[in-house]
PDB file of C-alpha atoms and ligand atoms in Angstrom:
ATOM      1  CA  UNK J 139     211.506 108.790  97.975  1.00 89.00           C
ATOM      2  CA  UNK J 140     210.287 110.531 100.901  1.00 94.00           C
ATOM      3  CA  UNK J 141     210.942 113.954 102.877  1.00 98.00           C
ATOM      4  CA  UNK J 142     211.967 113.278 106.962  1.00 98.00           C
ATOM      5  CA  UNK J 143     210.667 116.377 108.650  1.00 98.00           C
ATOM      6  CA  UNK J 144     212.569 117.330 112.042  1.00 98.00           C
ATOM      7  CA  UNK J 145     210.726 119.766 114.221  1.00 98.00           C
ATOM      8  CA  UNK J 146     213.176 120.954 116.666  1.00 98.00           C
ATOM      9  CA  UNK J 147     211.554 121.292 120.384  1.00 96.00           C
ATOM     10  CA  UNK J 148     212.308 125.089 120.541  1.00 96.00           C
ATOM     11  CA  UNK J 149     210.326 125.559 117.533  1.00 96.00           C
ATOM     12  CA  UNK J 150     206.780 126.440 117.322  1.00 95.00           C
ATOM     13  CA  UNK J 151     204.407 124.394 118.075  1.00 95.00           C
ATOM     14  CA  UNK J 152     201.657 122.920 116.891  1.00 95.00           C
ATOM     15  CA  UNK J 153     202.512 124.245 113.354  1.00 98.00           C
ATOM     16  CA  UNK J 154     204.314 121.072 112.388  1.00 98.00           C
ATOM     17  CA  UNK J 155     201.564 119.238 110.685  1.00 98.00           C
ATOM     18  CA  UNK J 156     199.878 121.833 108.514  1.00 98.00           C
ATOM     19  CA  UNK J 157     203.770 122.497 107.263  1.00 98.00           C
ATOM     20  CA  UNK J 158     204.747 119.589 105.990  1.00 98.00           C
ATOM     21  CA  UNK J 159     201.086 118.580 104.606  1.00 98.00           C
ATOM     22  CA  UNK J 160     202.356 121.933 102.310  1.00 98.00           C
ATOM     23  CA  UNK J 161     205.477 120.673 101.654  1.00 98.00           C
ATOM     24  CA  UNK J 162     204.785 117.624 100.272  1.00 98.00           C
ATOM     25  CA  UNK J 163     202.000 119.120  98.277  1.00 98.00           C
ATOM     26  CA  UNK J 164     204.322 121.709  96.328  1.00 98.00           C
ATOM     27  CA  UNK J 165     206.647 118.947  95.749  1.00 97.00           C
ATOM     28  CA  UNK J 166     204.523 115.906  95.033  1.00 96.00           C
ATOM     29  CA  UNK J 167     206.196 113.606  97.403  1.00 96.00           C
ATOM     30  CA  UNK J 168     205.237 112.333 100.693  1.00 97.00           C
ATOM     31  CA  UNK J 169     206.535 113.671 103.635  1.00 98.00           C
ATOM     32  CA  UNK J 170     206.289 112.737 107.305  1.00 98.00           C
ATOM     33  CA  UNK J 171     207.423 115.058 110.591  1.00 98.00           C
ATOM     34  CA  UNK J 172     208.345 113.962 113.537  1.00 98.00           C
ATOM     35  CA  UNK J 173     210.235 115.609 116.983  1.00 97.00           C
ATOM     36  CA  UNK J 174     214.766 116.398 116.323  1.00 98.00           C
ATOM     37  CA  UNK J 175     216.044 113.875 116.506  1.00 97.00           C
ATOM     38  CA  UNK J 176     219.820 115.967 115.260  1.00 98.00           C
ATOM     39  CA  UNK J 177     222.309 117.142 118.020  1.00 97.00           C
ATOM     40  CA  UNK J 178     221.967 121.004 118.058  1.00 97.00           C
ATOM     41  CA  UNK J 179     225.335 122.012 116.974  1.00 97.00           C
ATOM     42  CA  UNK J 180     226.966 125.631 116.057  1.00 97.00           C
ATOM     43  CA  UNK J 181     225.436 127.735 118.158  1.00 97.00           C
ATOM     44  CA  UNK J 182     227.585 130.796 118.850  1.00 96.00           C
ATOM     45  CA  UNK J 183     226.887 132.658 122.181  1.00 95.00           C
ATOM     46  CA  UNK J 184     228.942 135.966 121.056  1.00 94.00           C
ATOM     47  CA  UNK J 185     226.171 136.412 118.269  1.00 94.00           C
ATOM     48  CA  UNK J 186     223.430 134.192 119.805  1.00 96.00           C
ATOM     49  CA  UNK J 187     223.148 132.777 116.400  1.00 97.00           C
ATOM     50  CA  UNK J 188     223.723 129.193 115.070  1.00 98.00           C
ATOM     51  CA  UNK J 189     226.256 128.560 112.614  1.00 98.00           C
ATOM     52  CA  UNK J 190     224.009 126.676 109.472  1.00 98.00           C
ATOM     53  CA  UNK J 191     227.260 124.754 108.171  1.00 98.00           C
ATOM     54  CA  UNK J 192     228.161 123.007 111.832  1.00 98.00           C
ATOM     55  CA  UNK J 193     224.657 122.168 112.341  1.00 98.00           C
ATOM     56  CA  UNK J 194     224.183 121.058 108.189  1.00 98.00           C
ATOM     57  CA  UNK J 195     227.638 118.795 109.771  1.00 98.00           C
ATOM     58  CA  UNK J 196     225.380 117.255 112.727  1.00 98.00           C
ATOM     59  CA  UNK J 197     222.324 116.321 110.462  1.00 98.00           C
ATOM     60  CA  UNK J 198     224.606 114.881 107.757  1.00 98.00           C
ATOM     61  CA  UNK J 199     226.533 112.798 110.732  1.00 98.00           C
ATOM     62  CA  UNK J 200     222.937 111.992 112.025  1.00 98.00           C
ATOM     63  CA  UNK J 201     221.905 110.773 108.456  1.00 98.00           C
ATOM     64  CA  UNK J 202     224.988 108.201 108.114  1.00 97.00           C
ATOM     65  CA  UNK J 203     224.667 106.901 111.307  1.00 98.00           C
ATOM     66  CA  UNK J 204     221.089 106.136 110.918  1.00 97.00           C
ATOM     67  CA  UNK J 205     221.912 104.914 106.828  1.00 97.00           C
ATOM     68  CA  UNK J 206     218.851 107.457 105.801  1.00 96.00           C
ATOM     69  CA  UNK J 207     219.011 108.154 102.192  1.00 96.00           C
ATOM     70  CA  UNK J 208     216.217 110.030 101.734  1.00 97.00           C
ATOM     71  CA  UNK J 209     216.205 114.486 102.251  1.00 98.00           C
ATOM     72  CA  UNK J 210     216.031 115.682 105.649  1.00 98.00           C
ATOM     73  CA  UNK J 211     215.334 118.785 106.607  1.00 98.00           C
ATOM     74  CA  UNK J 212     215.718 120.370 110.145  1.00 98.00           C
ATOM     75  CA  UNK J 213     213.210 123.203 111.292  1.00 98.00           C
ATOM     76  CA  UNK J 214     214.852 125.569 114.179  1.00 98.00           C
ATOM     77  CA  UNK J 215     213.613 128.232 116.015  1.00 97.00           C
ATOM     78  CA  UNK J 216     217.409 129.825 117.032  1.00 97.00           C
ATOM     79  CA  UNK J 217     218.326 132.329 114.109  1.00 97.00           C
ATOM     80  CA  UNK J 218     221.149 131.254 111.422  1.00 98.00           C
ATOM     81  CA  UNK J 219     223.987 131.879 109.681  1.00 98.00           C
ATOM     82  CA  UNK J 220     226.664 131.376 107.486  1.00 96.00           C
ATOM     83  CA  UNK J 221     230.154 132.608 106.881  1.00 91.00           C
ATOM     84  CA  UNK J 222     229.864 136.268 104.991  1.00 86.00           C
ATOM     85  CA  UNK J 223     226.200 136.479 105.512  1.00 91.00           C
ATOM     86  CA  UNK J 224     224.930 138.159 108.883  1.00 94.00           C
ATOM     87  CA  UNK J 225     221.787 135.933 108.752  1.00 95.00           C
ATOM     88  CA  UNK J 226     220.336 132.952 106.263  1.00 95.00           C
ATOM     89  CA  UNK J 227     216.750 132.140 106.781  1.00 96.00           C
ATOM     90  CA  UNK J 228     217.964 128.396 105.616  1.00 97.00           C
ATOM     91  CA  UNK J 229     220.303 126.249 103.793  1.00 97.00           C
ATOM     92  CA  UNK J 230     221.073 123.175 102.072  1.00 98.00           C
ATOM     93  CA  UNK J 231     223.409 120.728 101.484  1.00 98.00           C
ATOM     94  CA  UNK J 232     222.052 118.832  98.687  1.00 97.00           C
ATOM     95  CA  UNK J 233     225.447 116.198  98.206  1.00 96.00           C
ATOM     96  CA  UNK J 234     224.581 114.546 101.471  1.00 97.00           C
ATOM     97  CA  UNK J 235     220.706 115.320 101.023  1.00 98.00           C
ATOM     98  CA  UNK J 236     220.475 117.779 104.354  1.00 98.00           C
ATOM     99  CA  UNK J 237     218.730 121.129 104.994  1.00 98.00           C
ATOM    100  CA  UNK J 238     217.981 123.576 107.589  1.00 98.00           C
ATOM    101  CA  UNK J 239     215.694 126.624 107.871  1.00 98.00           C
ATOM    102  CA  UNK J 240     215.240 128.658 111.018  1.00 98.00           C
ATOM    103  CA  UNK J 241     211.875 129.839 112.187  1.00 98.00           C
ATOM    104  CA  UNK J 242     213.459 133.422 114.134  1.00 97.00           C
ATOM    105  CA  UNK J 243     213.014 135.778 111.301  1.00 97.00           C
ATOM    106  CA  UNK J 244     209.919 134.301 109.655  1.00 97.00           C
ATOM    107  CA  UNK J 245     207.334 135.331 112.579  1.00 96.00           C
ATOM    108  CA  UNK J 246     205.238 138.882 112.677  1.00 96.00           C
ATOM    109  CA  UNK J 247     206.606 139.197 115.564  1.00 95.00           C
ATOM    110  CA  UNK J 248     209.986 139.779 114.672  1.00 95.00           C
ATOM    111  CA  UNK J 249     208.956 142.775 112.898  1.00 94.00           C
ATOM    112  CA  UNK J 250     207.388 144.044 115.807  1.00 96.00           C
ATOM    113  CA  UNK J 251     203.862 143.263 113.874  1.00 95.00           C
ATOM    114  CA  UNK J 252     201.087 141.097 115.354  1.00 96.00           C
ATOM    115  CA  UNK J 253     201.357 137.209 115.480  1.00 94.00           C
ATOM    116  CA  UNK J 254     199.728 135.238 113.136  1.00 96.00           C
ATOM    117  CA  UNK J 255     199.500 131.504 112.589  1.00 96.00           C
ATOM    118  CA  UNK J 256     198.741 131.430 108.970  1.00 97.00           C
ATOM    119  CA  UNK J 257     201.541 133.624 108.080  1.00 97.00           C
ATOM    120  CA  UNK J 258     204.139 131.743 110.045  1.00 98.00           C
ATOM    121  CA  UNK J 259     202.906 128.085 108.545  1.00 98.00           C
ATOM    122  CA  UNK J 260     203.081 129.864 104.907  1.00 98.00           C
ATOM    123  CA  UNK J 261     206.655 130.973 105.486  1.00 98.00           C
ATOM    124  CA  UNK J 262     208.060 128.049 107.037  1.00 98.00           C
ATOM    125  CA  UNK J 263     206.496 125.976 104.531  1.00 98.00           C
ATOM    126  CA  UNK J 264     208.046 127.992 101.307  1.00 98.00           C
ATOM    127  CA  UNK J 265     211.349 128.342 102.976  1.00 98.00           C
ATOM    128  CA  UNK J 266     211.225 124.334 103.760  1.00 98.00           C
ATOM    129  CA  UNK J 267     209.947 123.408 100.251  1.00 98.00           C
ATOM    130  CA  UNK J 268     212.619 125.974  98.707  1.00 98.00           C
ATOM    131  CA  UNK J 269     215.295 123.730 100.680  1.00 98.00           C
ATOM    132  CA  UNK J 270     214.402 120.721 100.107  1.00 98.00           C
ATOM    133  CA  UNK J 271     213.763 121.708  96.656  1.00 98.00           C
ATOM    134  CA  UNK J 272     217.715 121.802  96.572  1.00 98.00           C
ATOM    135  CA  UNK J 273     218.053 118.966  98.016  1.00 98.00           C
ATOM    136  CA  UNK J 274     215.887 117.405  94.959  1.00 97.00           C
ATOM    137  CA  UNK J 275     218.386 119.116  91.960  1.00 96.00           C
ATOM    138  CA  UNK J 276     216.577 122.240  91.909  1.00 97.00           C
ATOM    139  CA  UNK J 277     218.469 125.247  91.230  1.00 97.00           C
ATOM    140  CA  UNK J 278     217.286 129.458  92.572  1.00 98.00           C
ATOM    141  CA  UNK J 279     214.646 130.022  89.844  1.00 98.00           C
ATOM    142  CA  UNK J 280     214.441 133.841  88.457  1.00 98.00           C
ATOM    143  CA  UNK J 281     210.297 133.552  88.915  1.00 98.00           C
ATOM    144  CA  UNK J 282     209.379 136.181  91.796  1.00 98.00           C
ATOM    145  CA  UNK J 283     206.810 133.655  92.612  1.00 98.00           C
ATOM    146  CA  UNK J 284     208.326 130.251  92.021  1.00 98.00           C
ATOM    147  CA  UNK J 285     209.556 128.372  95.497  1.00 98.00           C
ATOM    148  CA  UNK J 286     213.328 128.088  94.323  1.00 98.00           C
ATOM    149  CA  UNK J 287     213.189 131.927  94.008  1.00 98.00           C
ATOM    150  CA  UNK J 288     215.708 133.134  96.540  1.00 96.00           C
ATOM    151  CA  UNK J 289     214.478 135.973  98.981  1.00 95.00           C
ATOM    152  CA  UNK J 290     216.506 138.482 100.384  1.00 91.00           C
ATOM    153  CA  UNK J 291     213.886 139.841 102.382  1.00 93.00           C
ATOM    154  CA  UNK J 292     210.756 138.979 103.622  1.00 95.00           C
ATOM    155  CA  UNK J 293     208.253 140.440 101.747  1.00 96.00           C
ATOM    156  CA  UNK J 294     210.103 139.056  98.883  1.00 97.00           C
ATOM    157  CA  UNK J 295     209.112 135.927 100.116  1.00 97.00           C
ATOM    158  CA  UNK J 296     205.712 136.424 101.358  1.00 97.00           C
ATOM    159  CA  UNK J 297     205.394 137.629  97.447  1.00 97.00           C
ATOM    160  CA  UNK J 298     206.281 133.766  96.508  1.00 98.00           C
ATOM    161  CA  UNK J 299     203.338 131.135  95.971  1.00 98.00           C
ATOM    162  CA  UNK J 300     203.407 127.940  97.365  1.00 97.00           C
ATOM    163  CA  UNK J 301     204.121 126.350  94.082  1.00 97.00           C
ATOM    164  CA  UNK J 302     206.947 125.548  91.690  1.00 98.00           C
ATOM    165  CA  UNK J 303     206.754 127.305  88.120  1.00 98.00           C
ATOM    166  CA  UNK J 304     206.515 125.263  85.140  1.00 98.00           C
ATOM    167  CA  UNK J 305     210.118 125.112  84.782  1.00 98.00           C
ATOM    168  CA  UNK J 306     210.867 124.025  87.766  1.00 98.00           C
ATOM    169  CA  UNK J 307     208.294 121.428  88.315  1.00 97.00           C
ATOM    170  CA  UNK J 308     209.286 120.247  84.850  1.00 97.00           C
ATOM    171  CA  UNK J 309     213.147 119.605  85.825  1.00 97.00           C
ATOM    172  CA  UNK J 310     211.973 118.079  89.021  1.00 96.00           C
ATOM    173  CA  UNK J 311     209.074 115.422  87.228  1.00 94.00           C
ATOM    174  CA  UNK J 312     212.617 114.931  84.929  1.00 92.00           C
ATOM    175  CA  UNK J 313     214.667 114.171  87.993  1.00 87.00           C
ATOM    176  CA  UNK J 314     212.439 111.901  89.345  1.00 81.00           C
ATOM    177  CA  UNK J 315     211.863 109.850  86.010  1.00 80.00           C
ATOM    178  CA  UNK J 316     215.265 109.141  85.618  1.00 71.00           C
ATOM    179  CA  UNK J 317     215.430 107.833  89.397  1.00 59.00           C
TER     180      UNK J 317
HETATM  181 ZN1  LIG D 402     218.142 128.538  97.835  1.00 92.15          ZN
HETATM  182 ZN1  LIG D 403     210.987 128.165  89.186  1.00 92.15          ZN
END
Protein backbone atom coordinates (compact mmCIF):
# COMPACT_ATOMS: atom_id res chain seq x y z
CA UNK A 1 0.00 0.00 0.00
CA UNK A 2 0.96 3.44 -0.56
CA UNK A 3 -0.31 7.13 0.37
CA UNK A 4 -0.97 9.52 -3.10
CA UNK A 5 -0.28 12.99 -1.84
CA UNK A 6 -2.18 15.89 -3.85
CA UNK A 7 -0.79 19.33 -3.29
CA UNK A 8 -3.32 21.63 -4.59
CA UNK A 9 -1.63 24.74 -6.60
CA UNK A 10 -3.16 27.35 -4.18
CA UNK A 11 -1.47 25.71 -1.42
CA UNK A 12 1.80 26.55 0.00
CA UNK A 13 4.58 25.97 -1.52
CA UNK A 14 7.52 24.42 -1.23
CA UNK A 15 6.24 22.66 1.97
CA UNK A 16 5.11 19.60 0.07
CA UNK A 17 8.10 17.43 0.46
CA UNK A 18 9.10 17.80 4.09
CA UNK A 19 5.10 16.91 4.69
CA UNK A 20 4.70 13.90 3.34
CA UNK A 21 8.42 12.62 4.26
CA UNK A 22 6.36 13.09 7.96
CA UNK A 23 3.55 11.41 6.95
CA UNK A 24 4.81 8.42 5.88
CA UNK A 25 7.12 8.30 8.81
CA UNK A 26 4.21 8.38 11.54
CA UNK A 27 2.50 5.83 9.57
CA UNK A 28 5.18 3.48 8.31
CA UNK A 29 4.14 3.45 4.76
CA UNK A 30 5.50 5.08 1.78
CA UNK A 31 4.09 7.98 0.47
CA UNK A 32 4.70 10.03 -2.67
CA UNK A 33 3.26 13.87 -3.50
CA UNK A 34 2.73 15.16 -6.46
CA UNK A 35 0.70 18.56 -8.02
CA UNK A 36 -3.93 18.11 -7.85
CA UNK A 37 -4.63 16.39 -9.99
CA UNK A 38 -8.82 16.48 -8.36
CA UNK A 39 -11.37 19.01 -9.89
CA UNK A 40 -11.85 21.70 -7.14
CA UNK A 41 -15.40 21.22 -6.31
CA UNK A 42 -17.80 22.83 -3.43
CA UNK A 43 -16.65 25.95 -3.11
CA UNK A 44 -19.36 28.29 -1.83
CA UNK A 45 -18.92 32.05 -2.68
CA UNK A 46 -21.67 33.25 0.04
CA UNK A 47 -19.19 31.84 2.78
CA UNK A 48 -15.98 31.75 0.67
CA UNK A 49 -15.56 28.35 2.06
CA UNK A 50 -15.43 24.89 0.35
CA UNK A 51 -17.88 22.40 1.12
CA UNK A 52 -15.44 19.09 2.37
CA UNK A 53 -18.27 16.48 1.31
CA UNK A 54 -18.61 17.85 -2.60
CA UNK A 55 -14.99 18.04 -2.89
CA UNK A 56 -14.49 14.32 -0.73
CA UNK A 57 -17.31 13.55 -4.05
CA UNK A 58 -14.64 14.90 -6.74
CA UNK A 59 -11.56 12.96 -5.28
CA UNK A 60 -13.62 9.77 -4.86
CA UNK A 61 -14.92 10.30 -8.72
CA UNK A 62 -11.18 11.09 -9.51
CA UNK A 63 -10.08 7.79 -7.73
CA UNK A 64 -12.56 5.45 -9.87
CA UNK A 65 -11.82 6.92 -12.92
CA UNK A 66 -8.19 6.52 -12.52
CA UNK A 67 -8.93 2.63 -10.73
CA UNK A 68 -6.52 3.95 -7.67
CA UNK A 69 -7.00 1.79 -4.73
CA UNK A 70 -4.68 3.04 -2.58
CA UNK A 71 -5.59 6.45 0.20
CA UNK A 72 -5.51 9.74 -1.26
CA UNK A 73 -5.44 12.62 0.39
CA UNK A 74 -5.98 16.22 -0.99
CA UNK A 75 -4.08 19.26 0.68
CA UNK A 76 -6.05 22.78 0.05
CA UNK A 77 -5.31 26.05 0.89
CA UNK A 78 -9.31 27.45 0.61
CA UNK A 79 -10.87 26.93 4.21
CA UNK A 80 -13.52 23.93 4.78
CA UNK A 81 -16.51 22.78 5.89
CA UNK A 82 -19.12 20.54 6.55
CA UNK A 83 -22.81 20.55 7.18
CA UNK A 84 -23.39 21.70 11.11
CA UNK A 85 -19.83 22.63 11.58
CA UNK A 86 -18.79 26.36 10.68
CA UNK A 87 -15.26 25.10 9.78
CA UNK A 88 -13.33 21.43 9.67
CA UNK A 89 -9.63 21.66 9.40
CA UNK A 90 -10.08 18.14 7.34
CA UNK A 91 -12.00 15.09 6.65
CA UNK A 92 -12.18 11.67 5.53
CA UNK A 93 -13.98 9.32 3.78
CA UNK A 94 -12.38 6.16 4.62
CA UNK A 95 -15.16 3.64 2.47
CA UNK A 96 -13.82 4.98 -0.77
CA UNK A 97 -10.22 5.62 0.80
CA UNK A 98 -10.35 9.73 0.28
CA UNK A 99 -9.33 12.66 2.52
CA UNK A 100 -8.99 16.29 2.60
CA UNK A 101 -7.39 18.82 4.97
CA UNK A 102 -7.22 22.54 4.32
CA UNK A 103 -4.13 24.56 4.97
CA UNK A 104 -6.34 28.23 5.86
CA UNK A 105 -6.54 27.83 9.55
CA UNK A 106 -3.28 25.98 10.21
CA UNK A 107 -0.84 29.08 9.41
CA UNK A 108 0.46 31.80 12.22
CA UNK A 109 -0.80 33.96 10.21
CA UNK A 110 -4.27 33.33 10.61
CA UNK A 111 -3.98 34.19 14.12
CA UNK A 112 -2.58 37.34 13.31
CA UNK A 113 0.94 35.80 14.74
CA UNK A 114 4.17 35.71 12.71
CA UNK A 115 4.74 33.13 9.84
CA UNK A 116 6.63 30.28 10.37
CA UNK A 117 7.62 27.37 8.16
CA UNK A 118 8.20 24.78 10.73
CA UNK A 119 4.96 25.31 12.37
CA UNK A 120 2.92 25.17 9.21
CA UNK A 121 4.82 21.73 7.90
CA UNK A 122 4.11 20.28 11.62
CA UNK A 123 0.41 21.06 11.34
CA UNK A 124 -0.27 20.04 7.96
CA UNK A 125 1.57 16.99 8.51
CA UNK A 126 -0.52 15.84 11.85
CA UNK A 127 -3.74 16.92 10.34
CA UNK A 128 -2.73 14.78 7.01
CA UNK A 129 -1.46 11.75 9.00
CA UNK A 130 -4.68 12.08 11.37
CA UNK A 131 -6.72 11.68 7.95
CA UNK A 132 -5.25 9.33 6.39
CA UNK A 133 -4.99 7.56 9.57
CA UNK A 134 -8.87 7.12 8.96
CA UNK A 135 -8.54 6.21 5.92
CA UNK A 136 -6.24 3.17 7.32
CA UNK A 137 -9.18 1.88 10.12
CA UNK A 138 -8.07 4.17 12.68
CA UNK A 139 -10.59 5.50 14.91
CA UNK A 140 -10.26 9.47 17.17
CA UNK A 141 -7.93 8.17 19.93
CA UNK A 142 -8.60 9.78 23.61
CA UNK A 143 -4.47 10.38 23.86
CA UNK A 144 -3.99 14.36 23.89
CA UNK A 145 -0.91 13.52 22.03
CA UNK A 146 -1.70 10.61 19.77
CA UNK A 147 -2.34 11.72 15.83
CA UNK A 148 -6.02 10.25 15.74
CA UNK A 149 -6.71 12.65 18.68
CA UNK A 150 -9.31 15.02 17.33
CA UNK A 151 -8.59 18.86 17.87
CA UNK A 152 -11.03 21.35 18.30
CA UNK A 153 -8.67 24.02 18.37
CA UNK A 154 -5.37 24.68 17.49
CA UNK A 155 -3.32 24.59 20.27
CA UNK A 156 -4.97 21.37 20.92
CA UNK A 157 -3.29 20.25 18.05
CA UNK A 158 -0.01 21.87 18.18
CA UNK A 159 -0.14 19.88 21.77
CA UNK A 160 -0.24 16.48 19.53
CA UNK A 161 3.17 14.63 18.60
CA UNK A 162 3.84 13.47 15.38
CA UNK A 163 3.32 9.93 16.39
CA UNK A 164 0.62 7.33 16.94
CA UNK A 165 0.27 5.95 20.66
CA UNK A 166 0.79 2.43 21.32
CA UNK A 167 -2.71 1.67 20.79
CA UNK A 168 -3.07 3.01 17.84
CA UNK A 169 0.02 1.93 16.11
CA UNK A 170 -0.87 -1.49 17.48
CA UNK A 171 -4.45 -1.65 15.64
CA UNK A 172 -2.84 -0.24 12.59
CA UNK A 173 0.47 -3.02 12.49
CA UNK A 174 -2.99 -5.42 13.07
CA UNK A 175 -4.69 -3.94 10.05
CA UNK A 176 -1.97 -4.25 7.94
CA UNK A 177 -1.13 -8.00 8.89
CA UNK A 178 -4.32 -9.15 8.04
CA UNK A 179 -4.03 -7.31 4.49
ZN1 LIG B 1 -10.65 12.57 12.75
ZN1 LIG C 1 -3.99 6.84 19.75
Amino acid sequence: MHIHIFWDSLSPPGLQIPVTRKISSILGMPATVSENHVRMMGYVDGRKQIDAQVLLDSIQAYKHRHAIQDPLLLVVNQDLFKNGNSFVFGLARQSVGAAVVSTARLSNEYYGRDGNDDDLIDRITKEGAHEVGHLLGLDHCHDQECIMFKPDTLDELDRKKKVLCKLCSDQLAGYRSSD
